[in-house]
XYZ file of C-alpha atoms in Angstrom:
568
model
C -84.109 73.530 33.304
C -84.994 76.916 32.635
C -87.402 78.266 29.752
C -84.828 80.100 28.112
C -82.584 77.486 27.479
C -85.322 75.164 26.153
C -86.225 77.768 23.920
C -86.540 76.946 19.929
C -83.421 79.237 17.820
C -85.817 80.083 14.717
C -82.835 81.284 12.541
C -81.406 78.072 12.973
C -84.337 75.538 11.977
C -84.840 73.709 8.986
C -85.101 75.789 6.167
C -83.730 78.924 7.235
C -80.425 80.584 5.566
C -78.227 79.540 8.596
C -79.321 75.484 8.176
C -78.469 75.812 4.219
C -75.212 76.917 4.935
C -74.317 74.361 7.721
C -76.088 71.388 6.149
C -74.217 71.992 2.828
C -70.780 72.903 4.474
C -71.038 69.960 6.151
C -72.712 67.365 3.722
C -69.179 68.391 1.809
C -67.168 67.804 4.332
C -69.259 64.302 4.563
C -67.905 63.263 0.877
C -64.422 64.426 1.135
C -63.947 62.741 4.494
C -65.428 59.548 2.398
C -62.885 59.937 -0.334
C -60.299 60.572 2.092
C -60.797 57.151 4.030
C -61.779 55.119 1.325
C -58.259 56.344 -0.721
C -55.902 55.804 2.365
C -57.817 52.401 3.808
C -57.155 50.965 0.362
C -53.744 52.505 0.162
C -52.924 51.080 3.343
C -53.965 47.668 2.242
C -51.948 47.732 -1.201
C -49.140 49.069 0.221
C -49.033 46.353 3.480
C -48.393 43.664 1.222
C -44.641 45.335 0.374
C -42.677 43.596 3.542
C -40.325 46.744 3.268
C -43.109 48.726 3.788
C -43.855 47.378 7.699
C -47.258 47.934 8.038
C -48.125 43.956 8.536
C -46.893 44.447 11.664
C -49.979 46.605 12.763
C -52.311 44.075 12.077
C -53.825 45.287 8.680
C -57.029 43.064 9.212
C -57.671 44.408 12.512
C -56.697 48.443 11.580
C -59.540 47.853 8.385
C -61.741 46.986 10.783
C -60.920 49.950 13.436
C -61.210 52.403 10.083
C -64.238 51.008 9.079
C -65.984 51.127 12.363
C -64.583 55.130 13.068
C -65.969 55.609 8.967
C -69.473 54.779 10.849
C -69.050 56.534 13.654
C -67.522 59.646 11.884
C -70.455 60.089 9.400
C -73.263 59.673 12.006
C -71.420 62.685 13.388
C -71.618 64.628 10.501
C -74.670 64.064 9.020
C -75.760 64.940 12.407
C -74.004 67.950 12.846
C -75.435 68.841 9.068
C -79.127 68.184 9.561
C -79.172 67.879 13.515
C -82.614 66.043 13.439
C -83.095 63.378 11.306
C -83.968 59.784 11.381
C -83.387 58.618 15.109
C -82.785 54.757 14.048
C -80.116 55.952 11.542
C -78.031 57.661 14.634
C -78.388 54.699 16.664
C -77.308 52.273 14.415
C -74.334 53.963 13.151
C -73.570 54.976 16.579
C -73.781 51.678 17.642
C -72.318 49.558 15.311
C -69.660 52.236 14.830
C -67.795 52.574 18.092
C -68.291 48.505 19.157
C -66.244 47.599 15.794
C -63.980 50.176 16.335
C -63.761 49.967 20.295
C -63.323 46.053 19.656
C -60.849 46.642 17.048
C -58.563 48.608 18.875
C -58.571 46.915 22.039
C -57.801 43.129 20.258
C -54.811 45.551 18.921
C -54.122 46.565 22.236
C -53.955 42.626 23.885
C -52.303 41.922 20.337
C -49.276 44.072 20.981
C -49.282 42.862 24.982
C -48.621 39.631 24.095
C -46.462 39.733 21.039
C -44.195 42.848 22.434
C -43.125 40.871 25.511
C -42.814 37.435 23.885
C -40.308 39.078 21.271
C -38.677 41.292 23.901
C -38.306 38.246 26.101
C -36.681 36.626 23.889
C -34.321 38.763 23.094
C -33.161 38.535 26.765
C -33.113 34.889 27.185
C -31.420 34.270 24.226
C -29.306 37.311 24.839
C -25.114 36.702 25.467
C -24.390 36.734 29.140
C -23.057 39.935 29.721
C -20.544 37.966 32.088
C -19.095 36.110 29.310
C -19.038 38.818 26.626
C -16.964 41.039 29.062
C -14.466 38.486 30.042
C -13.711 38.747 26.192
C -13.604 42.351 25.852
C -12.593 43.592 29.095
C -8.709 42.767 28.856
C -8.760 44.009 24.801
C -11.146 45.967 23.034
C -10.284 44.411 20.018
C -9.408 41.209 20.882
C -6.850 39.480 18.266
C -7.883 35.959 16.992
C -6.351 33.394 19.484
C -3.483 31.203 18.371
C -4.965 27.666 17.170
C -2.175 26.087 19.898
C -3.503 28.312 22.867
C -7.208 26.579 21.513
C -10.419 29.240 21.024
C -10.882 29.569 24.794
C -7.497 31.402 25.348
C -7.527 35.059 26.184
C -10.207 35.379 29.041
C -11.033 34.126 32.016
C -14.811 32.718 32.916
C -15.954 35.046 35.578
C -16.608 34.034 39.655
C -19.457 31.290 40.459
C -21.156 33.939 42.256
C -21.614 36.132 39.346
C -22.956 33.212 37.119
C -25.303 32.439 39.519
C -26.481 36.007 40.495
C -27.795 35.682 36.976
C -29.402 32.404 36.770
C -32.599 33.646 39.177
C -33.511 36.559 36.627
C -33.302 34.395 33.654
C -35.355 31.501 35.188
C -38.103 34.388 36.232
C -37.819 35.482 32.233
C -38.165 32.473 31.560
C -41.597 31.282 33.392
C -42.490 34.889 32.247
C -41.868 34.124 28.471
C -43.928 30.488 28.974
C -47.269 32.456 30.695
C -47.361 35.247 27.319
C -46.752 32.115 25.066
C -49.561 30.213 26.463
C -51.790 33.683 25.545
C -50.205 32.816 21.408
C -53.290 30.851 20.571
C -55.662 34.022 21.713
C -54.209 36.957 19.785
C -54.227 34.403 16.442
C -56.410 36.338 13.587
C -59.257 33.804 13.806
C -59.290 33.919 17.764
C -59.373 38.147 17.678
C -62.017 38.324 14.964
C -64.262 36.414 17.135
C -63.374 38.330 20.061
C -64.403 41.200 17.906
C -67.791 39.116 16.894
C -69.265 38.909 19.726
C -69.455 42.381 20.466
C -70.687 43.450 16.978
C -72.977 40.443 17.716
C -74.247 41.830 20.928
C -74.763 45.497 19.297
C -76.953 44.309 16.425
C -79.180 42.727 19.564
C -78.897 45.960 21.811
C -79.986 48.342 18.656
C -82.657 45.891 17.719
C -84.318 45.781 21.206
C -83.949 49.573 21.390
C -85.848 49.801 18.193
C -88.712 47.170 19.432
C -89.114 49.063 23.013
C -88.637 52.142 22.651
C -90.800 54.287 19.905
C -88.825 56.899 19.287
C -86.379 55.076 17.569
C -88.580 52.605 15.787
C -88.249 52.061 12.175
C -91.559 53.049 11.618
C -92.821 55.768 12.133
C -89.583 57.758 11.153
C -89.049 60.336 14.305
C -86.373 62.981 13.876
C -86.433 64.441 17.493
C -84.615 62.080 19.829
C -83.322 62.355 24.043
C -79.722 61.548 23.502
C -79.457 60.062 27.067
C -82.101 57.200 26.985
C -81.905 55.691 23.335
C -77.635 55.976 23.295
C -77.389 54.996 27.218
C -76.205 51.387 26.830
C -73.560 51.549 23.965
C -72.455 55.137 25.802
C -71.694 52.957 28.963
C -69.620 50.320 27.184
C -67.822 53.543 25.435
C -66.962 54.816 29.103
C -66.008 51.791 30.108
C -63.672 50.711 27.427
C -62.205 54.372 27.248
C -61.664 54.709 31.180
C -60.987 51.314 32.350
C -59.771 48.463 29.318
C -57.524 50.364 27.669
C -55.909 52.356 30.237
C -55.092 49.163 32.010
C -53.908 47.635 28.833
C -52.030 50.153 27.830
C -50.607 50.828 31.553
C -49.403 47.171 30.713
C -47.932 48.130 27.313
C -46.628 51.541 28.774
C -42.434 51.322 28.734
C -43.143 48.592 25.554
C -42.227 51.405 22.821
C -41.888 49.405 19.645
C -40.356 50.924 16.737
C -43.613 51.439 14.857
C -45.538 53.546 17.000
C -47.986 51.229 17.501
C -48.452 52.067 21.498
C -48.370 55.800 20.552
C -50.857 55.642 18.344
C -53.203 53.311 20.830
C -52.520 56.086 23.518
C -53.592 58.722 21.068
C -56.860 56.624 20.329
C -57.808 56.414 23.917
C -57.262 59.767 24.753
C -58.815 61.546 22.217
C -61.549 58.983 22.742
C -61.931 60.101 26.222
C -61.844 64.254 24.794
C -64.452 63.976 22.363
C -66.352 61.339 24.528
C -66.312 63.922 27.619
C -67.387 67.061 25.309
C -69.765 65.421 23.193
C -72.040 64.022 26.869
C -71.924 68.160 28.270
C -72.570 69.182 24.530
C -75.370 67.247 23.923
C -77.251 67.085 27.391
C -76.268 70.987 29.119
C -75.713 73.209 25.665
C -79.269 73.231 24.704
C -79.267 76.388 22.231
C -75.909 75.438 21.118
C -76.545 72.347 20.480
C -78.852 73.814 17.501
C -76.174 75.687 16.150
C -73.452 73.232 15.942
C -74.491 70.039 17.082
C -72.472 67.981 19.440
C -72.067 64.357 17.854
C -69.458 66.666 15.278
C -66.923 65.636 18.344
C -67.896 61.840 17.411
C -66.336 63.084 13.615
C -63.335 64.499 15.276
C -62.846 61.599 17.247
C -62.925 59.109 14.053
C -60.871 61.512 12.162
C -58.048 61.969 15.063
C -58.173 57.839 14.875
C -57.943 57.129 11.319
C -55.393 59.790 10.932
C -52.803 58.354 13.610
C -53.502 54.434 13.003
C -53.834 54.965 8.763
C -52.333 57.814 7.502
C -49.503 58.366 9.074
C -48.111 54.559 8.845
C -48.905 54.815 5.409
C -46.804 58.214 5.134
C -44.168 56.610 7.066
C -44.184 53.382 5.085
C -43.389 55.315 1.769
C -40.485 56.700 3.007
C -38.932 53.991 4.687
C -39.774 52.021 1.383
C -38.016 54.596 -0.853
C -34.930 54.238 1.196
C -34.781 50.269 1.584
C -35.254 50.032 -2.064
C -31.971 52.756 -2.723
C -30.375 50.761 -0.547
C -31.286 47.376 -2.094
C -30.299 49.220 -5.613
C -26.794 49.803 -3.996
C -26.584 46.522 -2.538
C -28.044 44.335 -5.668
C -24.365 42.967 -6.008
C -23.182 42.723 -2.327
C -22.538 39.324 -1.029
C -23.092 38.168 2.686
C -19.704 36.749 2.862
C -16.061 36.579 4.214
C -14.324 37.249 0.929
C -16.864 39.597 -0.846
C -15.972 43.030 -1.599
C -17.930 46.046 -1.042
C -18.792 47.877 -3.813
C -17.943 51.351 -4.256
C -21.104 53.347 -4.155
C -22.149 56.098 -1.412
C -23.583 53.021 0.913
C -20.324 52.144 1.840
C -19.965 54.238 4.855
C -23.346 52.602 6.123
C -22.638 49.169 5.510
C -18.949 49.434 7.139
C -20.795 50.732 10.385
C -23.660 48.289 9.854
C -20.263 45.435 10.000
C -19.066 47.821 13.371
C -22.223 47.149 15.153
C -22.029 43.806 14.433
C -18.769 42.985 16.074
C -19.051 45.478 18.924
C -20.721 43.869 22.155
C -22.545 46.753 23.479
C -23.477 48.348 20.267
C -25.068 45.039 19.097
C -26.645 44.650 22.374
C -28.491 48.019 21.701
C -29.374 47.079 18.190
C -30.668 43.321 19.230
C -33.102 45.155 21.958
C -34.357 47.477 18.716
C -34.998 44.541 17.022
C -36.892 43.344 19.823
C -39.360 46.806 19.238
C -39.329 45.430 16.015
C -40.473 42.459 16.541
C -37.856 40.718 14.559
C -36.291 38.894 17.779
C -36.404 35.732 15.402
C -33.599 37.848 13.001
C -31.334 38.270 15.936
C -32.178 35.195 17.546
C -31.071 33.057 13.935
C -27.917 35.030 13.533
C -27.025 33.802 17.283
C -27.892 30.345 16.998
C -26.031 30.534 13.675
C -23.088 31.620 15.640
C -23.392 28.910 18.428
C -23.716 26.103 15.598
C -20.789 27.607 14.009
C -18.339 27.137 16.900
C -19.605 23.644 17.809
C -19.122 22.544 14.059
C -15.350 24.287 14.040
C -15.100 22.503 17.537
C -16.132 19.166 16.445
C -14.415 19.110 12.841
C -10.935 19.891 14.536
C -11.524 17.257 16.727
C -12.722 14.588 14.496
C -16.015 14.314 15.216
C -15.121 13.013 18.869
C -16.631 14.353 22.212
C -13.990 16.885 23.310
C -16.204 17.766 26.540
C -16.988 21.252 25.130
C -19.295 19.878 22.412
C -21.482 18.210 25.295
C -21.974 22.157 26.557
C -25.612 22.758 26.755
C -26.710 26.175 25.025
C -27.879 29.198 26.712
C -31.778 29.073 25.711
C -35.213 29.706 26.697
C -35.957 26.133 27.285
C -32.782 25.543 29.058
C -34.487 24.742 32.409
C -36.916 22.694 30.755
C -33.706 20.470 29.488
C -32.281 20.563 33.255
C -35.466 19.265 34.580
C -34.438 15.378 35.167
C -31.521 17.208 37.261
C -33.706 19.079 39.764
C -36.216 17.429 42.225
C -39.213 19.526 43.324
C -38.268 20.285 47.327
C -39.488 22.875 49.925
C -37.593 24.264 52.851
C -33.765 23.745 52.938
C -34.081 21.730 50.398
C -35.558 24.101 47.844
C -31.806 25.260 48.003
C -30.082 22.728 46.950
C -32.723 22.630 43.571
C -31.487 25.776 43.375
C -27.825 25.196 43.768
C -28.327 22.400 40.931
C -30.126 24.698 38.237
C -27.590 27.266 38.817
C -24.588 24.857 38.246
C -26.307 24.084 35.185
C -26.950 27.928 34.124
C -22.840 27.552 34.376
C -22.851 24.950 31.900
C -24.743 27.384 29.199
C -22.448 30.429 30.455
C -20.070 28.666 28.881
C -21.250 27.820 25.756
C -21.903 31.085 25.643
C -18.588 31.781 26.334
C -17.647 29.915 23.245
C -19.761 31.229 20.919
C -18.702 35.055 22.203
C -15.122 33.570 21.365
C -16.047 32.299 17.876
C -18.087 35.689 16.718
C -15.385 38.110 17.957
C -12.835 36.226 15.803
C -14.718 35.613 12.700
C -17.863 37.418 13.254
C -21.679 37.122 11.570
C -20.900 37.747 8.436
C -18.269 34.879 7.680
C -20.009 31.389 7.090
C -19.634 28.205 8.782
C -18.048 26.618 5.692
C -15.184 29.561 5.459
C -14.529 29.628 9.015
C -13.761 25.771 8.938
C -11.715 26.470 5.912
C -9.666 29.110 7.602
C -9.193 27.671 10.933
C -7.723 24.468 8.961
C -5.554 26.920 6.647
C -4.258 28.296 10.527
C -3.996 24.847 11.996
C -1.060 22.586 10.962
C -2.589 20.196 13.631
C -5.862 19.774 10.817
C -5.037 16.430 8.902
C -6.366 16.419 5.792
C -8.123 13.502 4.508
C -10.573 13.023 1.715
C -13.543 12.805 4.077
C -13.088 16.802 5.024
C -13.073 17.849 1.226
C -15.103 21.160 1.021
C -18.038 19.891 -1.467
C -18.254 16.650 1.444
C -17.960 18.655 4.458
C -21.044 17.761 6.524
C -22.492 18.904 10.174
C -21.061 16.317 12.529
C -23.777 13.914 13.615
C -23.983 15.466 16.877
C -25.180 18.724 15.753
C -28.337 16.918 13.870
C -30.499 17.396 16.968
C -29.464 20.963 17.029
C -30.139 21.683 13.261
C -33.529 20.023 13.831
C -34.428 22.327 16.741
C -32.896 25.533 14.584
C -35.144 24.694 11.548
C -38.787 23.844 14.020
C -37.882 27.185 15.338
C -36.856 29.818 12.553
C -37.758 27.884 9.233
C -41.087 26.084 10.300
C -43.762 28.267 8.888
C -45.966 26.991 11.881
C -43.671 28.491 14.683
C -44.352 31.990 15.919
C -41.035 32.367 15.668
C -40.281 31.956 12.198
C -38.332 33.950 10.336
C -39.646 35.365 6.899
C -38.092 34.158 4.353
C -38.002 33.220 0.844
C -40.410 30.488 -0.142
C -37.679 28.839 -2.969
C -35.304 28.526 1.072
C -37.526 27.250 2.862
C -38.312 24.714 0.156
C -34.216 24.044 -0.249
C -33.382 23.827 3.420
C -36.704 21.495 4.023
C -35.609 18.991 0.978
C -31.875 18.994 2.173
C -33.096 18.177 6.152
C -35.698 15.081 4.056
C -33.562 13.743 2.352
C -30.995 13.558 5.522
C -28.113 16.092 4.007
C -26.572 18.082 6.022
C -24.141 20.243 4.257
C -22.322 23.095 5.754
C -23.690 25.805 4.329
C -27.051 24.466 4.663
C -28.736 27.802 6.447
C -26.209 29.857 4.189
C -28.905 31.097 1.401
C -31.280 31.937 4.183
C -28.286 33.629 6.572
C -27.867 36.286 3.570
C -31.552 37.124 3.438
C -31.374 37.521 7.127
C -28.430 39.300 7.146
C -30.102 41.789 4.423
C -33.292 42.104 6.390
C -31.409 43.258 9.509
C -29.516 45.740 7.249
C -32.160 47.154 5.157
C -35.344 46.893 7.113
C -34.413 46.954 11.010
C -30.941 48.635 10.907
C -32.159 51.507 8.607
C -35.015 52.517 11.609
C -32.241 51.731 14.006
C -30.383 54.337 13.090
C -33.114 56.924 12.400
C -34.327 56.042 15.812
């Protein structure tokens, strides 16, 4: 290295005009950039707690932790960029501690949306209506008149070829060993199981910074030294920087790539990882070839830009979004106050009519719900879309079962089209190699035609009554159509109960949707929860049992997940 760019800049040295005017420029920009996180970090928190607002889905504990860690990492930046040489322990703690709670932070986030994307957008699929059955309903009609109660709910399309069915029974299976490897990796992205993750490596800084302080002098405690080599003292945490920024998350988010949730959260871990890589790159050549201008404008002011860049995408701009998407679900709730989830209701005559009508469209049109379910997915509200279905299935099993008294009419024995469907068939298949692997195939694909057709069914049942009518009313009108229903005292509307053969089914709905300990649960009201839980104790099974917790659904999909739908 040559003399001349060793050289001392004397205008630029403590005490000089020139170091006034950057130390207090930047000692500003130090307290505003305080104010500024401290006001939108608590902002953030305050304003998560609103479920309109959709921030809990980004973690809040874990994005805290990712703003306080880039706070540290920002401000060693400045005040080093301010005074350029001052106390060389302060740098490397902040330094430290800084990027391995934020670098920690943001890659839990990154595993935390792996997991949780796929398991949601998985399920989705599996519990998805074969596309095979839902065309041999709409392929002859478009709008498909309700089926005379002689011709029986399966008139008016034809189940398609064997073939078919079975070209689909391989993918689903695949899905479906797919959807059982991310759900074993449930227990690892848990809050507990991610903030030890993150403990460990906080953990191991504190011991890296302390043995740096113990061995090596020039960032010792005592005596205070202001002049510190950049390369030796910030070598270790600088490699684990590198290696996070160039190899973890790029491989993570390579993984998370074509997952593009509705909140932005990939975007924003992309943005993370590549500015992380900018500043990381220009901060290195700044520091250790840009001698003289390193004593004009330090380089660690990149290490500010970075946490800046971060905070802004993964804090303020949620928090932006989040008020408006607030201010609209709460007009719309104000419009909606009096609007009833229901076959007879009304709509109310208010400006939200035209939205709610298409909201109703959606619903009933195959493809266009299709779409919307796969949004929901991004979402992750799968557990909305995937209640409203099995509501739908349980609906035309109970209409199937009431008409027929209760007795087995060979359609109520119909296994469902679910995730755990091949765990169901597994007495039915024998574990074979060879030529006989086929025949195990053969057998779980005859069975995949069993669920085709319950699927079949319920595609039948919500193209003539559709999601918004309840189980109760769509008993009541298919005995008003039926002269064949006999009415007897038992089948008096405050008496109608599930038939006993659906029990095992409302069990699995409610450990699925309704159990707060399933991932799958579906946020609802605690007052219910609490009803639905009593009812199922106390062995009562009415008909409009899930009713209460169908409307809040129903209103969820409309005002939270429809209104990004259609912004999207």
């Amino acid at each position: 290295m040559s003399d001349s760019e060793e050289k001392i800049l004397l205008n630029w040295v403590p005490g000089t005009h020139n170091y006034h005017v950057r130390a207090s420029v930047m000692l500003a920009l130090s307290i505003v950039y305080t104010l500024f996180v401290i006001v939108s970090t608590v902002l953030f928190v305050i304003v998560a707690r609103n479920k309109r607002s959709g921030l809990e889905k980004r973690s809040v504990k874990l994005v805290i932790f990712q703003a306080f860690g880039c706070y540290l990492a920002g401000v060693n930046g400045l005040v080093t960029a301010a005074l350029n040489n001052w106390a060389c322990f302060g740098k490397l703690w902040l330094f430290n501690l800084g990027f391995l709670i934020s670098l920690s932070a943001m890659s839990a986030r990154a595993f935390h949306l792996m997991v949780v994307y796929t398991v949601h957008e998985l399920t989705s699929e599996l519990n998805s209506r074969s596309p095979i059955a839902t065309q041999s309903v709409n392929s002859h009609d478009p709008q498909p008149s309700k089926p005379s109660r002689q011709q029986g709910y399966l008139s008016g399309f034809r189940i398609s070829g064997l073939a078919d069915v079975l070209s689909e029974s391989v993918p689903r299976l695949r899905q479906a060993r797919k959807l059982d490897k991310y759900k074993k990796l449930l227990p690892f992205i848990t809050e507990r199981m991610l903030f030890m993750y993150m403990a460990v490596f906080v953990f191991a800084g504190i011991i890296l910074t302390l043995v740096i302080n113990i061995t090596d002098k020039q960032f010792a405690m005592r005596p205070v030294h202001t002049v510190c080599v950049f390369y030796w003292g910030f070598l270790p945490v600088t490699a684990i920087v590198v290696l996070f920024f160039f190899i973890a998350f790029p491989v993570v988010l390579w993984r998370v790539w074509r997952n593009n949730d509705a909140y932005g959260i990939r975007n924003d871990l992309i943005i993370c990882d590549t500015v992380g890589i900018f500043c990381m790159v220009i901060t290195l050549i700044w520091v250790n070839a840009l001698k003289e201008t390193q004593q004009i404008w330090p380089g660690m002011s990149f290490v500010w830009v970075y946490a800046l860049f971060i905070h802004v995408t993964s804090v303020f701009i949620p928090l932006i979004t989040s008020f408006r998407h607030m201010r609209q679900s709460e007009d719309q709730e104000k419009k909606q106050e009096n609007l009833v989830f229901g076959f007879s209701s009304a709509l109310p005559m208010s400006s939200n009519i035209g939205r709610r009508a298409a909201f109703n469209r959606m619903l009933d049109n195959t493809i266009d719900y299709q779409s919307f379910r796969i949004f929901a997915a991004s979402c992750f509200c799968s557990e909305l879309t995937g209640f409203i279905e099995e509501y739908q299935i349980l609906k035309a099993r109970t209409v199937l079962l009431i008409k027929n008294k209760g007795a087995s009419s060979g359609l109520s024995e119909i296994i469902p089209a679910t995730p755990d469907s091949i765990e169901k068939h597994k007495d039915k298949i024998t574990v074979h190699t060879g030529k006989d692997a086929t025949i195990d195939r053969l057998r779980l694909s005859q069975c995949m035609v069993d669920d085709a057709l319950a699927v079949c069914i319920d595609s039948v049942v919500k193209n003539t009554t559709g999601f918004n009518v309840s189980i109760v009313d769509t008993v009541l009108l298919d005995k008003e159509n039926d002269s064949e229903y006999k009415t007897t005292s038992e089948t008096e509307d405050s008496e109608m109960q599930f038939p006993e053969l659906l029990f095992e089914r409302i069990a699995r709905i409610y450990s699925e949707y309704i159990d707060p300990r399933s991932f799958s649960s579906v946020n609802a009201s605690a007052s219910v929860v609490k009803r639905i839980t009593e009812r199922l104790e106390s062995r009562e099974y009415p008909l409009d049992l899930f009713d209460d917790l169908k409307r809040e659904v129903m209103f969820m999909l409309y005002s939270d997940v429809y209104s990004r739908y259609i912004r999207k």
